[in-house]
Coordinates of C-alpha atoms in Angstrom, one line a residue:
X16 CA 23.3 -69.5 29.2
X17 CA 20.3 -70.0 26.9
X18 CA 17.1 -71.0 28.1
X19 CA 17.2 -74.9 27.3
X20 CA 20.3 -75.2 29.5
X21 CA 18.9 -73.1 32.2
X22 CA 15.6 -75.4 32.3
X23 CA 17.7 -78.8 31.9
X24 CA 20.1 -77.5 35.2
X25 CA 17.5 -76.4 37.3
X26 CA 15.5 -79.9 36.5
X27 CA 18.6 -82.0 37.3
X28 CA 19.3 -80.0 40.4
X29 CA 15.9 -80.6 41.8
X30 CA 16.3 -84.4 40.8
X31 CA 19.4 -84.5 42.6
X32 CA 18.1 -83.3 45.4
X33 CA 15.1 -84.9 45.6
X34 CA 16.8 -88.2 45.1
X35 CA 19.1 -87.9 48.1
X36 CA 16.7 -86.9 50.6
X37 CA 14.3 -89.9 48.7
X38 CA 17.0 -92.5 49.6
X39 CA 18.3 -91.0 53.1
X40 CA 14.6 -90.9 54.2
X41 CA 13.0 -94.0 52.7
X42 CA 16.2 -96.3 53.9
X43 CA 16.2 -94.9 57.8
X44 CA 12.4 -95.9 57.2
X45 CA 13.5 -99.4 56.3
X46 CA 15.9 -100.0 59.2
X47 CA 13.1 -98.7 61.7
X48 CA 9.7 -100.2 60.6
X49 CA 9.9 -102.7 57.5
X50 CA 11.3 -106.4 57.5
X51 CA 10.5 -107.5 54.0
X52 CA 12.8 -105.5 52.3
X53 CA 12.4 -106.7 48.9
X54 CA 8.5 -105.7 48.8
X55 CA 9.9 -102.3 50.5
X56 CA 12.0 -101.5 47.9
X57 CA 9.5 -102.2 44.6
X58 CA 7.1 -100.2 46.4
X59 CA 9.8 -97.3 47.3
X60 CA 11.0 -97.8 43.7
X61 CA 7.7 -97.1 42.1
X62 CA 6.8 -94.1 44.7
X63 CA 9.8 -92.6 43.5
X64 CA 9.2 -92.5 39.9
X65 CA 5.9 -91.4 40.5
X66 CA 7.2 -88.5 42.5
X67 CA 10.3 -87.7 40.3
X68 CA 7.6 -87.3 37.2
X69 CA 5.2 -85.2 39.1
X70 CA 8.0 -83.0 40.5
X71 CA 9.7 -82.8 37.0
X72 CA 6.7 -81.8 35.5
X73 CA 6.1 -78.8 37.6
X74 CA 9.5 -77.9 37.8
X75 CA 9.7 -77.7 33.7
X76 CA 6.2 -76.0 33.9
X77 CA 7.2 -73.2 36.6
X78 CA 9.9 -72.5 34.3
X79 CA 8.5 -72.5 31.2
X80 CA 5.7 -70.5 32.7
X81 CA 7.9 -68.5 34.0
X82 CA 9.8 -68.1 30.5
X83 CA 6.0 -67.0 28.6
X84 CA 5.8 -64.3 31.3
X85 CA 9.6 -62.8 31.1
X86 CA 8.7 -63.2 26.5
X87 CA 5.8 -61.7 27.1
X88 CA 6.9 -58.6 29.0
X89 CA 9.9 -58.2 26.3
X90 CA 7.6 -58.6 23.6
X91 CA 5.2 -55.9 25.1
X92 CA 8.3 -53.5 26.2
X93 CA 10.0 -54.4 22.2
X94 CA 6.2 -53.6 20.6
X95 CA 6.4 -50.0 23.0
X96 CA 9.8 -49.2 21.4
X97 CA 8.5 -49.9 18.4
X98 CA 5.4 -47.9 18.6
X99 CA 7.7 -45.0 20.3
X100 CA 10.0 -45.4 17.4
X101 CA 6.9 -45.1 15.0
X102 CA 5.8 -42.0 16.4
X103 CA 9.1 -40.5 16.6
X104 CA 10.1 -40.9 13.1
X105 CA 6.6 -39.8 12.3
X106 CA 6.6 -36.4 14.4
X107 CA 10.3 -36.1 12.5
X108 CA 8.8 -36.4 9.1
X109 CA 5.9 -33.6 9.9
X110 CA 8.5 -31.6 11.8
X111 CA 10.8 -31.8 8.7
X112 CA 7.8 -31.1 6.4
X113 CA 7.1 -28.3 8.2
X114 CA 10.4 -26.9 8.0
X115 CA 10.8 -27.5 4.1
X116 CA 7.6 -25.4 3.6
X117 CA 8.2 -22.7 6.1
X118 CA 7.8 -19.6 4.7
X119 CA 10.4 -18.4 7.4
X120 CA 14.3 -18.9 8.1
X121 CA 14.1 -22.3 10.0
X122 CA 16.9 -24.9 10.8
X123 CA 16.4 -27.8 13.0
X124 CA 20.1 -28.7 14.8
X125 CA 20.6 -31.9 17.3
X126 CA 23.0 -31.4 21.1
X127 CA 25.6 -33.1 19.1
X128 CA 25.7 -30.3 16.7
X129 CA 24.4 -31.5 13.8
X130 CA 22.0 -30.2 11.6
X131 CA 19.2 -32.0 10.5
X132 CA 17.0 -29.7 8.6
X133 CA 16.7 -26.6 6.9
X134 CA 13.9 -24.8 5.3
X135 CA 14.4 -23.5 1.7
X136 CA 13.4 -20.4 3.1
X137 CA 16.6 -20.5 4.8
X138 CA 18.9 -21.3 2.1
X139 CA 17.4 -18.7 0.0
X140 CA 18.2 -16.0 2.7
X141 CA 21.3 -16.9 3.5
X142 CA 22.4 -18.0 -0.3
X143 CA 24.1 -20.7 1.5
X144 CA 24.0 -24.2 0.0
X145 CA 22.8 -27.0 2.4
X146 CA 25.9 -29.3 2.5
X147 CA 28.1 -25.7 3.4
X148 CA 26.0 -25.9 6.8
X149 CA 26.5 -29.2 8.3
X150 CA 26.8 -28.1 11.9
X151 CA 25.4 -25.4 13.3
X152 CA 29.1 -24.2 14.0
X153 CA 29.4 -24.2 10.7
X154 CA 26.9 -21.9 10.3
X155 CA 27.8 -19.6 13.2
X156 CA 31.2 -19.1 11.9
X157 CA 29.6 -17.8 8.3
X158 CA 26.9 -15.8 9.5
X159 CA 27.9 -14.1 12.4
X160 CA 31.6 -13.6 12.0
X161 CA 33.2 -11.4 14.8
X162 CA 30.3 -12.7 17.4
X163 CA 30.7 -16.5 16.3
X164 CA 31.9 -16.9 19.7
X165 CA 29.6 -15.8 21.9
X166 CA 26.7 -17.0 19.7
X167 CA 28.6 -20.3 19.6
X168 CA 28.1 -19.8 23.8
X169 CA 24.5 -19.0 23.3
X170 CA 24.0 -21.8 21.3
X171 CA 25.5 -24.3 23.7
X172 CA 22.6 -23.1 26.1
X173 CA 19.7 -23.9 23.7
X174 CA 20.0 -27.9 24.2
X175 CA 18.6 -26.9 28.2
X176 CA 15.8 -25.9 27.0
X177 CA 12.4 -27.1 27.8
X178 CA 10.3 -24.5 25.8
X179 CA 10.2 -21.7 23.6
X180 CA 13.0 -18.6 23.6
X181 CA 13.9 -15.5 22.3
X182 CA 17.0 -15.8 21.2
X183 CA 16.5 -11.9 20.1
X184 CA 17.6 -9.6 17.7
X185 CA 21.0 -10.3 15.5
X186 CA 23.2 -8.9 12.5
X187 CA 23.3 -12.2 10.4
X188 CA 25.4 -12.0 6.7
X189 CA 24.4 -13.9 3.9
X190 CA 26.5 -15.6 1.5
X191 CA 27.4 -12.8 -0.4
X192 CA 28.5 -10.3 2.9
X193 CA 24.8 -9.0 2.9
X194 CA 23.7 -8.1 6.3
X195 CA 20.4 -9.0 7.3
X196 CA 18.6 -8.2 10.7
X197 CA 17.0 -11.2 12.3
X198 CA 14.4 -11.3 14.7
X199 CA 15.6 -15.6 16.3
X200 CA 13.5 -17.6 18.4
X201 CA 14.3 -21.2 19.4
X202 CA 12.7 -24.2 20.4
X203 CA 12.5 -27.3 22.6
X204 CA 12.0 -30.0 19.7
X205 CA 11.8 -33.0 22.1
X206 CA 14.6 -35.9 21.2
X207 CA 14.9 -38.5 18.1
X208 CA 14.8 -41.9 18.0
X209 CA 18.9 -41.7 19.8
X210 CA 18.1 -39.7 22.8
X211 CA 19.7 -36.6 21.6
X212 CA 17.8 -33.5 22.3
X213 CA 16.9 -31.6 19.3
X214 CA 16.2 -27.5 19.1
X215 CA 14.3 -25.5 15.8
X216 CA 15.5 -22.1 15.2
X217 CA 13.9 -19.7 13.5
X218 CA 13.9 -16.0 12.3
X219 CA 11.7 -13.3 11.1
X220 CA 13.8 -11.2 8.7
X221 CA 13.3 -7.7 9.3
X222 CA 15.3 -6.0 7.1
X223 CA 12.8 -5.3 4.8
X224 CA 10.1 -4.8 7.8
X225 CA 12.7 -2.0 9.0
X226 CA 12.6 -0.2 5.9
X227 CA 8.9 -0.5 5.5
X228 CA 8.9 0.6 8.9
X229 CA 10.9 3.5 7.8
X230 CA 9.1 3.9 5.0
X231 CA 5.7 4.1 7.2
X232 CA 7.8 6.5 9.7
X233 CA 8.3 8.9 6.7
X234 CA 4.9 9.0 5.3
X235 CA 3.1 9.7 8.2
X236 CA 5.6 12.9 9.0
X237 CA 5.9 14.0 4.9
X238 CA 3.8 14.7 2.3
X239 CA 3.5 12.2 -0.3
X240 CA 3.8 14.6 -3.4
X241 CA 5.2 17.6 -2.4
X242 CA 8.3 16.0 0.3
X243 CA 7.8 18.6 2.9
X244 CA 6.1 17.7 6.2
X245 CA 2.5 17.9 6.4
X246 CA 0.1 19.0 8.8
X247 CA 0.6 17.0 11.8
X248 CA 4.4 17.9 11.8
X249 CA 3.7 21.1 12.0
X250 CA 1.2 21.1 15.0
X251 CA 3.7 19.0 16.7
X252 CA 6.8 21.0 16.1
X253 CA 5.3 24.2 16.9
X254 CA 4.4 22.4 20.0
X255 CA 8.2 22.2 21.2
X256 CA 9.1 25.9 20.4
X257 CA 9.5 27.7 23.3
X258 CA 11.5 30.7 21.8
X259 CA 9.9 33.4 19.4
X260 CA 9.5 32.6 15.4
X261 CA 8.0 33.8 12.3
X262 CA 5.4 31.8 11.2
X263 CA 4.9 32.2 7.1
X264 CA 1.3 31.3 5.5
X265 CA 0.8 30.5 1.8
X266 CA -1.6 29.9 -0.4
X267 CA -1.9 28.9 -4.5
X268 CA -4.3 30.6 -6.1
X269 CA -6.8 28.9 -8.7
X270 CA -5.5 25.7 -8.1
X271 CA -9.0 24.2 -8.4
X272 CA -9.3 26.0 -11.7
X273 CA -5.9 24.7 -12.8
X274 CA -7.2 21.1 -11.5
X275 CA -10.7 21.6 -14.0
X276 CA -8.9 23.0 -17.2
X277 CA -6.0 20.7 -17.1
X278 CA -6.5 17.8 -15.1
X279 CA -5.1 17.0 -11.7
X280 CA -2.1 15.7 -13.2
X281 CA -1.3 19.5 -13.9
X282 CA -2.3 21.1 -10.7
X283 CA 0.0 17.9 -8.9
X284 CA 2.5 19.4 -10.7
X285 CA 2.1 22.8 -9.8
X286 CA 1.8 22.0 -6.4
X287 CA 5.6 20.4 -6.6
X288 CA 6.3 23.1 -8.4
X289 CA 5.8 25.8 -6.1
X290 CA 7.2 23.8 -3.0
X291 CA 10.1 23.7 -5.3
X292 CA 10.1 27.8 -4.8
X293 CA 9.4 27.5 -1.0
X294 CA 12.4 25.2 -0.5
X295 CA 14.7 27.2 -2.6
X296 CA 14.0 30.8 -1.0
X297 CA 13.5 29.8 2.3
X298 CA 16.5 29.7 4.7
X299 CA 18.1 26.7 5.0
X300 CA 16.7 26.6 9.1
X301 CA 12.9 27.0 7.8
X302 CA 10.5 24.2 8.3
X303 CA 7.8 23.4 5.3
X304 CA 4.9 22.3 5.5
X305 CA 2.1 21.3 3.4
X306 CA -1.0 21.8 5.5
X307 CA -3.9 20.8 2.8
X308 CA -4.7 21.3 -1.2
X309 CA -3.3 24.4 -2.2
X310 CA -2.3 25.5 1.4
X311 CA 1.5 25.4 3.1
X312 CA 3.0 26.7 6.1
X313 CA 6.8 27.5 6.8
X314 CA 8.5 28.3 10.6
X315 CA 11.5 30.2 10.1
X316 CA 13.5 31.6 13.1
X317 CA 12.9 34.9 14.4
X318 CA 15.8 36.8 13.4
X319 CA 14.3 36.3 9.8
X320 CA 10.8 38.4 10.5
X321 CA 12.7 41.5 7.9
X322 CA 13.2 39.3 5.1
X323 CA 10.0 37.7 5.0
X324 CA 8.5 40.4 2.5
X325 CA 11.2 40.4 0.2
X326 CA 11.3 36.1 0.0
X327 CA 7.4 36.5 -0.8
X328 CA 8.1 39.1 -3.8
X329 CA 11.0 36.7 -5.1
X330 CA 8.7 33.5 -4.8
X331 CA 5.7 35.6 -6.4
X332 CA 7.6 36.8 -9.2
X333 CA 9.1 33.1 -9.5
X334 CA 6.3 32.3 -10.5
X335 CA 5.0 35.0 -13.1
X336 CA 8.1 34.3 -14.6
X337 CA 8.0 30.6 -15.3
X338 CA 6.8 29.5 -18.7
X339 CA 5.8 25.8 -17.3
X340 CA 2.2 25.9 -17.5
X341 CA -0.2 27.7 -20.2
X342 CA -1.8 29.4 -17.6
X343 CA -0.2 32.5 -15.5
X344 CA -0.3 31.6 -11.8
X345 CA 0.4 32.8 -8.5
X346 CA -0.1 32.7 -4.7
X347 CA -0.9 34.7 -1.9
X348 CA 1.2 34.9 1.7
X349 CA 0.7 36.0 4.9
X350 CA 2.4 35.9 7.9
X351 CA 2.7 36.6 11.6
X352 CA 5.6 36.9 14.5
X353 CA 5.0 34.4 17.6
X354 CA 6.2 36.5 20.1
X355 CA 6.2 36.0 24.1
X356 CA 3.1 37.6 23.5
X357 CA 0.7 35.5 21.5
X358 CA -0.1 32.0 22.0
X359 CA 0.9 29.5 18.7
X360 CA -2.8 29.7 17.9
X361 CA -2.8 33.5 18.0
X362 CA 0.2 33.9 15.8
X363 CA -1.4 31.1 13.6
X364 CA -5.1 33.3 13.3
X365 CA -3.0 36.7 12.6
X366 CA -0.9 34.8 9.6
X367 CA -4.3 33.4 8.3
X368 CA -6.1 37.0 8.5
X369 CA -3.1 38.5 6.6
X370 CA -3.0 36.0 4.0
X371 CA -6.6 36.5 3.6
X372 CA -6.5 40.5 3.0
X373 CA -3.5 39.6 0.7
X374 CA -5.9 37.3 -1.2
X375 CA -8.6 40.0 -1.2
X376 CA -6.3 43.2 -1.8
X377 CA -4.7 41.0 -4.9
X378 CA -7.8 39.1 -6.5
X379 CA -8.7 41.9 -9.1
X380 CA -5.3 41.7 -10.7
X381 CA -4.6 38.0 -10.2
X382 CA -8.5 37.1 -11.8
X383 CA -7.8 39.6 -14.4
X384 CA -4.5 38.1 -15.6
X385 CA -5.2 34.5 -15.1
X386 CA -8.2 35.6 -17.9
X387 CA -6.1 37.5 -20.1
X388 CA -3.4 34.3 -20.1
X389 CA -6.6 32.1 -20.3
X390 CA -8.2 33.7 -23.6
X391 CA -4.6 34.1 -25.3
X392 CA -4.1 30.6 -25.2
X393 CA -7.6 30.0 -26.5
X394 CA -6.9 32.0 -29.3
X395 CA -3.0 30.5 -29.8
X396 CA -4.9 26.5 -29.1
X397 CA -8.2 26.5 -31.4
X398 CA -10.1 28.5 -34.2
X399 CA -11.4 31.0 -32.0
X400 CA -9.6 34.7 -32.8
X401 CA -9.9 37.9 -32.0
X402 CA -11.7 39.3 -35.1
X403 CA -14.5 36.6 -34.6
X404 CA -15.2 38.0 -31.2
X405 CA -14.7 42.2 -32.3
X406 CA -16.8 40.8 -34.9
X407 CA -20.1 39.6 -32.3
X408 CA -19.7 42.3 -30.1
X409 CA -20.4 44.9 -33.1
X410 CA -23.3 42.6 -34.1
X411 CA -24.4 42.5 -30.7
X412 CA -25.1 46.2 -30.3
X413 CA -27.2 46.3 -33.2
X414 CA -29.0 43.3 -31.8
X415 CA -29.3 44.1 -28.4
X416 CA -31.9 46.7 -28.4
X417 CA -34.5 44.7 -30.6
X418 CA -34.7 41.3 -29.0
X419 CA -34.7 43.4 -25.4
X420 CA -32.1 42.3 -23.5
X421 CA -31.6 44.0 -19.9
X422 CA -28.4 46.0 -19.3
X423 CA -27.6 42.7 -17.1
X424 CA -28.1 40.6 -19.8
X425 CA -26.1 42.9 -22.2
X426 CA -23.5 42.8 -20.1
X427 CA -23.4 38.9 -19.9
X428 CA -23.8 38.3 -23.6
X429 CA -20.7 40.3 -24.0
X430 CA -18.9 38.0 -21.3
X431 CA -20.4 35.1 -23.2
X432 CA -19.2 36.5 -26.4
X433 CA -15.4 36.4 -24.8
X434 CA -15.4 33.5 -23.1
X435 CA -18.1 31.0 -24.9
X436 CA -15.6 29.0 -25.9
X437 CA -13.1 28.7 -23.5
X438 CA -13.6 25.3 -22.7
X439 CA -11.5 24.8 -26.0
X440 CA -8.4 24.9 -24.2
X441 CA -8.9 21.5 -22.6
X442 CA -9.0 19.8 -26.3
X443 CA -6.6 19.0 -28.6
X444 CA -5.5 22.0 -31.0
X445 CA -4.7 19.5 -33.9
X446 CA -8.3 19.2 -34.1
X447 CA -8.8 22.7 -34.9
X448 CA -6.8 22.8 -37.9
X449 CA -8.0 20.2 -39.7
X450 CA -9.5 20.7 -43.5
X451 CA -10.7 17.0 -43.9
X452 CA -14.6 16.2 -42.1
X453 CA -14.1 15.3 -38.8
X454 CA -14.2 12.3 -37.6
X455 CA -17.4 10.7 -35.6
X456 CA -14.9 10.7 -32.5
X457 CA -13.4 13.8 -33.3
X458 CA -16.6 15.7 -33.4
X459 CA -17.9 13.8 -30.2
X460 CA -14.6 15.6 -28.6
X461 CA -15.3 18.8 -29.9
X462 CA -18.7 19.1 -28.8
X463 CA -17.5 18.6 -25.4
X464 CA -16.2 21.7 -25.0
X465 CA -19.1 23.3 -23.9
X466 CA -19.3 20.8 -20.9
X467 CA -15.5 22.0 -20.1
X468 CA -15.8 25.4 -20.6
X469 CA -18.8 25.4 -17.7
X470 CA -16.8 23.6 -15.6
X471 CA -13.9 26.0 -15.8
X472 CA -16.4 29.6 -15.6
X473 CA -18.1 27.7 -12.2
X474 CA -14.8 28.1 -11.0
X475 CA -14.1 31.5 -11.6
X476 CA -16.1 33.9 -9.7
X477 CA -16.0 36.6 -12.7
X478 CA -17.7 34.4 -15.3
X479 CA -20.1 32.3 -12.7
X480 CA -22.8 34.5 -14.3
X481 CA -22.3 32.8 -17.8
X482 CA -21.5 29.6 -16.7
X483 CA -24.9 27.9 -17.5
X484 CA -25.0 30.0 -21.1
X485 CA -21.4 28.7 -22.2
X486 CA -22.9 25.4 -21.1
X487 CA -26.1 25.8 -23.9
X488 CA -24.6 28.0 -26.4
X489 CA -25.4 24.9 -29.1
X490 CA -28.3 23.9 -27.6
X491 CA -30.9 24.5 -30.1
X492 CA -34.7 25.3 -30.2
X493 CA -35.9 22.5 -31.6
X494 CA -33.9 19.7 -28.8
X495 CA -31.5 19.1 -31.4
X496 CA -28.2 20.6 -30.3
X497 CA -25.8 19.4 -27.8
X498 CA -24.9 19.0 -25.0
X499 CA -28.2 18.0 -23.7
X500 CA -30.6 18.7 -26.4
X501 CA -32.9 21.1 -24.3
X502 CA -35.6 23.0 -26.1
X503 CA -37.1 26.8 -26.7
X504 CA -37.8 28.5 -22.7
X505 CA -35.3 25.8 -21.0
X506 CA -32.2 27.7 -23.2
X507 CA -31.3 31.2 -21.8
X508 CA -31.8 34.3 -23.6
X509 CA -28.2 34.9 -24.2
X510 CA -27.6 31.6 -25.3
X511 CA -30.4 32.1 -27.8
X512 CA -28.9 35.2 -28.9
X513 CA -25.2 34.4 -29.1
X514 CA -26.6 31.5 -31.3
X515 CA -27.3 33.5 -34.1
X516 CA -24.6 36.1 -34.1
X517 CA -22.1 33.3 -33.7
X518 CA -23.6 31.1 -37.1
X519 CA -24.1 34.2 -38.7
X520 CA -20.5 35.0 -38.5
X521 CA -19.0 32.2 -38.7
X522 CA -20.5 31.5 -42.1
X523 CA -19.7 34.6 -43.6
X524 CA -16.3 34.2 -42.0
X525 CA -15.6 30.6 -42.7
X526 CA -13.2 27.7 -40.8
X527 CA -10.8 25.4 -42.2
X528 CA -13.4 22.9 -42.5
X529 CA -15.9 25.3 -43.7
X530 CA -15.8 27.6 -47.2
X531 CA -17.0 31.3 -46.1
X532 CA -20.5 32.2 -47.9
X533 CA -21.9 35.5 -49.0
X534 CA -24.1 37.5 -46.2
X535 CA -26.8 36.9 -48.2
X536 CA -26.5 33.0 -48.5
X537 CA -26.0 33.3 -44.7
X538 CA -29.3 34.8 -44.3
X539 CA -30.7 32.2 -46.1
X540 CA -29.7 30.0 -43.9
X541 CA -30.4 31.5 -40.9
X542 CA -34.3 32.0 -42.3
X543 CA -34.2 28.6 -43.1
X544 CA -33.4 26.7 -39.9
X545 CA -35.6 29.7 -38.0
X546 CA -37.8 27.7 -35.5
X547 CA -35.4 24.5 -35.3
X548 CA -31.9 26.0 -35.0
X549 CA -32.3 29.6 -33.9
X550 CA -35.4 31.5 -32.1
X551 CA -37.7 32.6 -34.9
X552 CA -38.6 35.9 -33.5
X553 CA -35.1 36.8 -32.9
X554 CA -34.2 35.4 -36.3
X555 CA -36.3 37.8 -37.8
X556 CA -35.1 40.9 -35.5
X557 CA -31.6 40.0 -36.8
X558 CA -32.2 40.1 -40.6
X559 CA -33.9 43.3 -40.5
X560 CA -31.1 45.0 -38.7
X561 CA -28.5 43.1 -41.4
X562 CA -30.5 44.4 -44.2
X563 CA -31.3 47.8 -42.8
X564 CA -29.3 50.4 -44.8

């Protein structure tokens, strides 16, 4: 019934009412106290519509009063839904937003099912395309295969919810069969604009976190460059050794020098190289260990303590006998039986006091043949040979005695003579053999040499002595050599002397770049740049004892 008919019946019943009772009433009235019945009536008459309008009128007001108020309330309840519905769709469109631009695996699925959303993050996971996934069933059955059913089961339980969950960790396949290990967590999303209860999934992959997990697992146990365990391995496996073992201590030696003359690059590779040797001679039940630079450590089992010696020799000679770098290098060992009777630092300082006598017992003849490989590649890489130093040395003992040099300083001008140009080695021997003029660059590279060949005698305890005169043997006395232009006092002796018996024989000798002159012509010369080039006292010491008879 619409509201015009409900207003017109509830008037018309009143009226009906009123009406009866008005004439029941008014005509017992008549019969009791009136006797002009005509005047009775008019009056009755007029009472009566006078009434009827007054209780018509409030009757339609009441109810149309009443109407406003029952409009009013429906309009405020239909503006609330409205403003509800507003919000709802609006916390759906940020809540899908969010999900498009997760950077995470996310999918938004209702209790009916159906899913709404997915982020792209998802799809590209998964490799599945979104209209493969309609229903989160759909989904179950493709990623999770043999478990679809219980994670159909698990599922079912999510639309309960009233918070957050960890749904925890699960095999989940991709598109292609890949499997994938995701970390799942799911979510009360409150209900949409039907009532339905909606629930956001989402994953952490960690797939590539468990390999970089792995990854971290493995660095922190091995050495980066070698791949043998480092340091902190070994203090913790020795740790857990509770029966006797051999414990095997080794050591490069020159590494450092290696590391100057050809760059670390070089000495990285040696280091490989020789864990290369420790791997291959070692018994297969030996642990090794790199426990700093040049220094490694190996635990081999007991039974092992006879063979020790004889897998030192074969790794020693291993590496005499390799042909890999231009230098000859080798290592020293030591080594020590853990026993019931020594504690793991005990055994450790006895393998370290052995490897140390080895070091000292063996330095003569390691220094002595890393010198002897050292100067035959000098003379095999530049223009350096062995005539041009017989040559010096035989001017040097005619010189020697008339610019007074000590028998210390004798001794070091014939190191110098040797070695003076040993920091040759590190350059490129193309340059050496060039018969064009040099090149502004090129020369700037050879007058390094010098700077390397210090570099490499500070390293060596046998030429530390002439390390600072290889550094200034072209300084000259004027400030005009290289490397740092120093002048007169500020240039050892040596380097003053070696100065002139080096021009003097190289001129006379000649270089690929440079025509040989006449001894004379070289005198000349020498005369000439006497007091900027070369020390003018010993200048003239030298010519007399060239032109003595």
């Amino acid at each position: 019934m619409n509201w015009k008919k409900h207003v017109a019946l509830v008037v018309c019943s009143v009226y009906a009412v009123f009406g009866f009772l008005w004439i029941l009433i008014t005509d017992w009235l008549v019969d009791v106290y009136f006797d002009d019945f005509m005047l009775y009536s008019t009056v009755k008459g007029l009472i009566f519509v006078f009434l009827s309008v007054l209780i018509i009128y409030f009757t339609v007001s009441h109810q149309v009063d009443k109407r406003l108020e029952i409009e009013d309330e429906l309009g405020y309840e239909k503006a609330q839904k409205n403003a509800m519905r507003s919000v709802i769709q609006e916390e759906s469109r940020r809540l899908h937003k969010l999900i498009d631009a997760a950077p995470i695996p996310m999918i938004l699925h209702t209790e009916n099912k159906r899913v709404i959303r997915v982020s792209q993050t998802f799809l590209d996971c998964t490799g599945f395309e979104r209209s493969a996934i309609p229903t989160i069933n759909a989904w179950i059955k493709k990623a999770f295969r043999d478990r679809a059913k219980a994670m159909t089961e698990h599922f079912e339980k999510l639309y309960t919810i009233t918070s957050s969950l960890h749904d925890g960790t699960h095999a989940v396949y991709t598109k292609d069969g890949k499997r994938q290990l995701w970390d799942m967590y799911s979510a009360y999303a409150g209900t949409d604009e039907h009532g339905l209860r909606n629930v956001v999934t989402m994953a952490v992959d960690r797939t590539q976190m468990k390999k970089y997990e792995a990854t971290l697992d493995q660095q922190s146990r091995t050495d980066a460059l070698t791949n043998v365990s480092n340091r902190l391995q070994f203090t913790i496996y020795r740790e857990t050794l509770d029966t006797p073992y051999v414990l095997l201590l080794a050591d490069i030696n020159g590494l450092k020098l290696i590391n100057d003359l050809y760059g670390h690059e070089k000495g990285d590779a040696l280091l490989k190289f020789f864990a290369s040797l420790l791997k291959l001679h070692l018994p297969k039940e030996a642990t090794i260990y790199r426990m700093s630079g040049d220094e490694f450590a190996a635990i081999l089992p007991e039974h092992h303590i006879k063979k020790v010696e004889n897998i030192m020799k074969t790794i020693q000679q291993d590496m005499v006998d390799n042909e890999f770098f231009d230098v000859q290098v080798s290592a020293s060992f030591g080594h020590a039986l853990k026993d019931d009777n020594r504690t793991h630092e005990q055994a450790y300082y006895e393998a370290e006091n052995n490897l140390l006598s080895y070091k000292t017992h063996h330095k003569g003849p390691h220094s002595k043949l890393l010198m002897r490989t050292m100067l035959h590649n000098l003379f095999a890489r530049s223009d350096e040979t062995s005539d041009h130093v017989d040559d010096m040395m035989k001017l040097a003992r005619k010189l020697e005695k008339p610019v007074a040099l000590s028998d210390k300083e004798k001794q070091e001008l014939d190191l110098l003579i040797k070695v003076h140009d040993i920091g040759k080695i590190h350059i490129d021997p193309n340059l050496f053999s060039l018969t064009r003029r040099l090149t502004d660059e090129e020369l700037e590279e050879i007058h390094r040499h010098p700077e390397y060949g210090y570099r490499i005698a500070a390293a060596m305890p046998q030429l530390k002595a002439v390390s600072y005169a290889i550094l200034t043997h072209h300084e000259n006395i004027d400030g005009s050599g290289y490397p740092f232009g120093l002048k007169g006092k500020d240039i050892p002796k040596i380097a003053k002397v070696f100065r002139i018996i080096d021009s003097y024989d190289t001129m006379v000798k000649g270089r690929p770049y440079k025509e040989k002159t006449t001894p004379e012509k070289a005198v000349m010369e020498l005369k000439r740049l006497a007091g900027t080039h070369y020390d003018r006292e010993m200048v003239d010491a030298f010519v007399r004892v060239i032109e003595s008879p």
